Tab-separated table of C-alpha atoms in Angstrom:
chain	number	residue	atom	x	y	z
M	1	MET	CA	101.487	89.081	66.480
M	2	ALA	CA	105.038	90.625	66.455
M	3	LYS	CA	107.995	88.512	67.102
M	4	GLN	CA	109.476	88.552	70.550
M	5	LEU	CA	111.863	91.528	71.074
M	6	PRO	CA	115.462	91.010	72.217
M	7	TYR	CA	116.202	91.391	75.977
M	8	ALA	CA	118.193	94.570	75.454
M	9	THR	CA	115.256	96.188	73.542
M	10	ILE	CA	112.742	95.304	76.163
M	11	LYS	CA	115.111	96.594	78.941
M	12	GLU	CA	115.345	99.977	77.093
M	13	ILE	CA	111.540	100.114	76.586
M	14	PHE	CA	111.042	99.668	80.332
M	15	THR	CA	113.858	101.975	81.211
M	16	ARG	CA	111.965	104.621	79.235
M	17	PHE	CA	108.704	103.837	81.055
M	18	GLN	CA	110.317	104.008	84.465
M	19	ALA	CA	112.027	107.417	83.581
M	20	ALA	CA	108.677	108.867	82.456
M	21	GLU	CA	106.689	107.489	85.430
M	22	PRO	CA	108.758	105.996	88.329
M	23	GLU	CA	105.739	104.971	90.309
M	24	PRO	CA	102.818	104.039	88.187
M	25	LYS	CA	99.452	103.672	89.915
M	26	GLY	CA	96.288	101.711	89.117
M	27	GLU	CA	93.281	103.933	88.506
M	28	LEU	CA	90.690	101.964	90.565
M	29	GLU	CA	90.003	103.864	93.775
M	30	HIS	CA	90.169	101.870	97.051
M	31	VAL	CA	91.093	102.424	100.699
M	32	ASN	CA	92.267	98.939	101.756
M	33	ALA	CA	92.817	95.488	100.491
M	34	PHE	CA	89.071	94.462	100.757
M	35	THR	CA	87.895	97.527	98.825
M	36	LEU	CA	90.603	96.841	96.116
M	37	VAL	CA	89.224	93.220	95.745
M	38	VAL	CA	85.689	94.513	95.298
M	39	ALA	CA	86.845	97.311	92.891
M	40	VAL	CA	88.812	94.873	90.663
M	41	ALA	CA	85.903	92.316	90.675
M	42	LEU	CA	83.526	94.961	89.588
M	43	SER	CA	85.770	96.267	86.872
M	44	ALA	CA	85.190	93.250	84.604
M	45	GLN	CA	83.695	94.419	81.329
M	46	ALA	CA	83.430	97.919	82.848
M	47	THR	CA	85.641	100.991	82.763
M	48	ASP	CA	87.725	102.036	85.783
M	49	LYS	CA	86.001	105.491	85.670
M	50	GLY	CA	82.477	103.890	85.787
M	51	VAL	CA	83.495	101.588	88.684
M	52	ASN	CA	85.062	104.513	90.598
M	53	LYS	CA	81.855	106.589	90.150
M	54	ALA	CA	79.862	103.640	91.684
M	55	THR	CA	82.116	102.632	94.518
M	56	ARG	CA	82.803	106.114	96.017
M	57	GLY	CA	79.297	105.925	97.563
M	58	LEU	CA	79.540	102.152	98.293
M	59	PHE	CA	82.982	102.290	100.002
M	60	ALA	CA	81.833	105.353	102.110
M	61	VAL	CA	79.327	103.100	103.969
M	62	ALA	CA	80.947	99.635	103.487
M	63	ASP	CA	84.773	99.388	103.440
M	64	THR	CA	84.993	96.033	105.277
M	65	PRO	CA	83.425	92.707	104.779
M	66	GLN	CA	81.412	93.056	107.787
M	67	LYS	CA	79.948	96.430	106.639
M	68	MET	CA	79.252	95.062	103.191
M	69	LEU	CA	77.170	92.009	104.634
M	70	ALA	CA	75.358	94.500	106.853
M	71	LEU	CA	74.496	96.600	103.800
M	72	GLY	CA	73.042	93.460	102.206
M	73	LEU	CA	72.356	92.473	98.656
M	74	GLU	CA	69.813	95.092	97.948
M	75	GLY	CA	72.047	97.794	99.299
M	76	VAL	CA	74.989	96.818	97.210
M	77	THR	CA	72.873	96.387	94.101
M	78	GLU	CA	71.476	99.982	94.574
M	79	HIS	CA	75.047	101.359	94.703
M	80	ILE	CA	76.483	99.579	91.635
M	81	LYS	CA	73.491	99.534	89.356
M	82	THR	CA	75.255	101.824	86.935
M	83	ILE	CA	77.909	99.063	86.248
M	84	GLY	CA	77.400	96.308	83.680
M	85	LEU	CA	76.252	92.885	84.909
M	86	TYR	CA	75.600	94.687	88.390
M	87	ARG	CA	73.012	92.129	89.715
M	88	ASN	CA	75.431	89.162	89.393
M	89	LYS	CA	78.335	91.273	90.509
M	90	ALA	CA	76.363	92.383	93.614
M	91	LYS	CA	75.807	88.830	94.486
M	92	ASN	CA	79.475	88.097	94.198
M	93	VAL	CA	80.402	90.967	96.489
M	94	ILE	CA	78.139	89.666	99.125
M	95	ALA	CA	79.353	85.986	98.639
M	96	LEU	CA	83.079	87.003	98.630
M	97	SER	CA	82.477	89.224	101.862
M	98	GLN	CA	80.957	86.143	103.552
M	99	ARG	CA	83.890	83.859	102.330
M	100	ILE	CA	86.409	86.287	103.705
M	101	MET	CA	84.658	86.418	107.040
M	102	ASP	CA	84.142	82.681	107.265
M	103	GLU	CA	87.380	81.266	105.944
M	104	PHE	CA	90.014	84.052	106.400
M	105	GLY	CA	88.980	85.847	109.608
M	106	GLY	CA	87.877	88.967	107.967
M	107	GLU	CA	91.215	89.518	106.235
M	108	VAL	CA	91.891	89.523	102.525
M	109	PRO	CA	94.227	86.664	101.850
M	110	SER	CA	97.696	87.199	100.216
M	111	SER	CA	97.970	84.075	97.997
M	112	ARG	CA	96.715	83.641	94.501
M	113	ALA	CA	95.004	80.346	95.315
M	114	ALA	CA	93.145	81.836	98.203
M	115	LEU	CA	92.109	84.886	96.329
M	116	GLU	CA	90.871	82.872	93.427
M	117	SER	CA	88.707	80.863	95.852
M	118	LEU	CA	86.602	84.055	96.434
M	119	PRO	CA	83.349	84.369	94.349
M	120	GLY	CA	83.717	86.611	91.341
M	121	VAL	CA	87.648	86.631	91.627
M	122	GLY	CA	89.613	85.011	88.773
M	123	ARG	CA	93.306	84.918	88.055
M	124	LYS	CA	93.595	88.537	86.545
M	125	THR	CA	91.728	90.073	89.644
M	126	ALA	CA	93.964	88.010	92.005
M	127	ASN	CA	97.124	89.292	90.278
M	128	VAL	CA	96.015	92.863	90.321
M	129	VAL	CA	95.425	92.603	94.274
M	130	LEU	CA	98.796	90.739	94.738
M	131	ASN	CA	100.553	93.377	92.858
M	132	MET	CA	98.831	96.521	94.164
M	133	TRP	CA	98.253	95.746	97.723
M	134	PHE	CA	100.798	93.037	98.578
M	135	HIS	CA	103.530	94.337	96.255
M	136	GLN	CA	104.131	90.997	94.462
M	137	PRO	CA	105.537	91.114	90.970
M	138	THR	CA	102.450	89.510	89.441
M	139	GLN	CA	101.192	90.300	85.948
M	140	ALA	CA	97.422	90.955	85.507
M	141	VAL	CA	96.910	90.631	81.771
M	142	ASP	CA	93.882	92.646	80.543
M	143	THR	CA	92.946	93.542	76.958
M	144	HIS	CA	95.350	96.509	76.920
M	145	ILE	CA	98.370	94.380	77.873
M	146	PHE	CA	97.350	91.626	75.657
M	147	ARG	CA	97.272	94.080	72.714
M	148	PHE	CA	100.391	95.951	73.549
M	149	GLY	CA	102.389	92.764	74.357
M	150	ASN	CA	101.520	91.249	70.981
M	151	ARG	CA	101.580	94.417	68.876
M	152	SER	CA	105.020	95.684	70.208
M	153	GLY	CA	106.797	92.327	70.524
M	154	VAL	CA	107.360	92.934	74.302
M	155	ALA	CA	105.295	89.842	75.349
M	156	PRO	CA	103.634	88.076	72.368
M	157	GLY	CA	101.269	85.196	73.126
M	158	LYS	CA	98.112	83.544	71.844
M	159	ASP	CA	96.212	83.932	75.163
M	160	VAL	CA	96.452	85.732	78.344
M	161	ILE	CA	98.324	83.062	80.096
M	162	ALA	CA	100.976	82.926	77.303
M	163	VAL	CA	101.424	86.733	77.478
M	164	GLU	CA	101.687	86.562	81.256
M	165	ARG	CA	104.431	84.012	81.042
M	166	ALA	CA	106.139	85.992	78.251
M	167	ILE	CA	106.202	89.058	80.560
M	168	GLU	CA	107.617	86.985	83.383
M	169	ASP	CA	110.196	85.401	81.155
M	170	HIS	CA	111.397	88.442	79.123
M	171	ILE	CA	110.854	91.672	81.081
M	172	PRO	CA	114.043	92.201	83.397
M	173	ALA	CA	113.373	91.557	87.050
M	174	GLU	CA	113.894	94.991	88.192
M	175	PHE	CA	110.855	96.149	86.164
M	176	GLN	CA	108.425	93.256	87.132
M	177	ARG	CA	106.616	94.954	89.899
M	178	HIS	CA	105.325	97.836	87.967
M	179	ALA	CA	105.500	96.225	84.452
M	180	HIS	CA	101.621	95.558	84.278
M	181	HIS	CA	100.830	99.169	85.213
M	182	TRP	CA	103.106	100.732	82.674
M	183	MET	CA	101.687	98.413	79.978
M	184	ILE	CA	98.089	99.018	80.885
M	185	LEU	CA	98.473	102.888	81.010
M	186	HIS	CA	100.433	102.845	77.612
M	187	GLY	CA	97.691	100.710	76.095
M	188	ARG	CA	94.859	102.748	77.521
M	189	TYR	CA	96.160	106.149	76.524
M	190	ILE	CA	98.774	105.724	73.634
M	191	CYS	CA	98.689	102.235	72.042
M	192	LEU	CA	94.987	102.471	71.233
M	193	ALA	CA	93.215	99.497	69.599
M	194	ARG	CA	91.916	101.321	66.497
M	195	LYS	CA	94.349	104.058	66.060
M	196	PRO	CA	97.451	103.907	68.135
M	197	ARG	CA	98.998	107.296	68.908
M	198	CYS	CA	102.449	106.296	67.513
M	199	VAL	CA	103.390	109.950	67.065
M	200	ASP	CA	103.195	110.491	70.812
M	201	CYS	CA	104.789	107.183	71.856
M	202	LEU	CA	108.072	107.170	73.729
M	203	ILE	CA	108.961	103.752	72.485
M	204	SER	CA	107.950	103.863	68.849
M	205	ASP	CA	111.533	103.481	67.610
M	206	LEU	CA	111.735	100.226	69.600
M	207	CYS	CA	108.285	98.679	68.989
M	208	ALA	CA	107.964	95.925	66.478
M	209	PHE	CA	104.486	96.981	65.218
M	210	GLU	CA	104.717	97.307	61.574
M	211	GLU	CA	101.587	99.487	60.857
M	212	LYS	CA	102.694	102.599	62.849
M	213	THR	CA	100.498	105.574	62.446
M	214	ILE	CA	103.483	107.996	62.219
């Protein structure tokens, strides 16, 4: 774990991220808040690419909680069987669809507590939905952000909650809304787990990682 970088250094890092990609986007395909919740819930222990491949057909026939319930457990299971843990995830999709209908009038709620009350939705999923759909400056810490935060010194922490708090405490407010997307994309394509592509990194001169591959 690297030491926490100074505020000025972090500001320069995110200034560069912003200049390179002003409006970073998540890679999970969705058409509304409901399909985003489902896609993110399905992405646990699965790749975005694999989830997208499965949900294209699913969302074509079920893009609302009502339609998902009409499709039923067997129908959902058939669509997502290429995704890991698909049987349990299919049950959660049906259960969360029912909960949205029964408790939220068919609309995806916009609070973290309400989102976390949905079956199969944890803090990370809730934060992704709040950020991507409701435009709140929430931070969904996945493996890429955890690795990058600790390796670079941008947001070191022993667990995901500590990293989330470090992001909120140390990254300038003007970068908070897009911070987690910049970090996810950087971790996914540049700051790789086994062999980071430091030679291609636009912040390598600012990063605190001592074992750079340059």
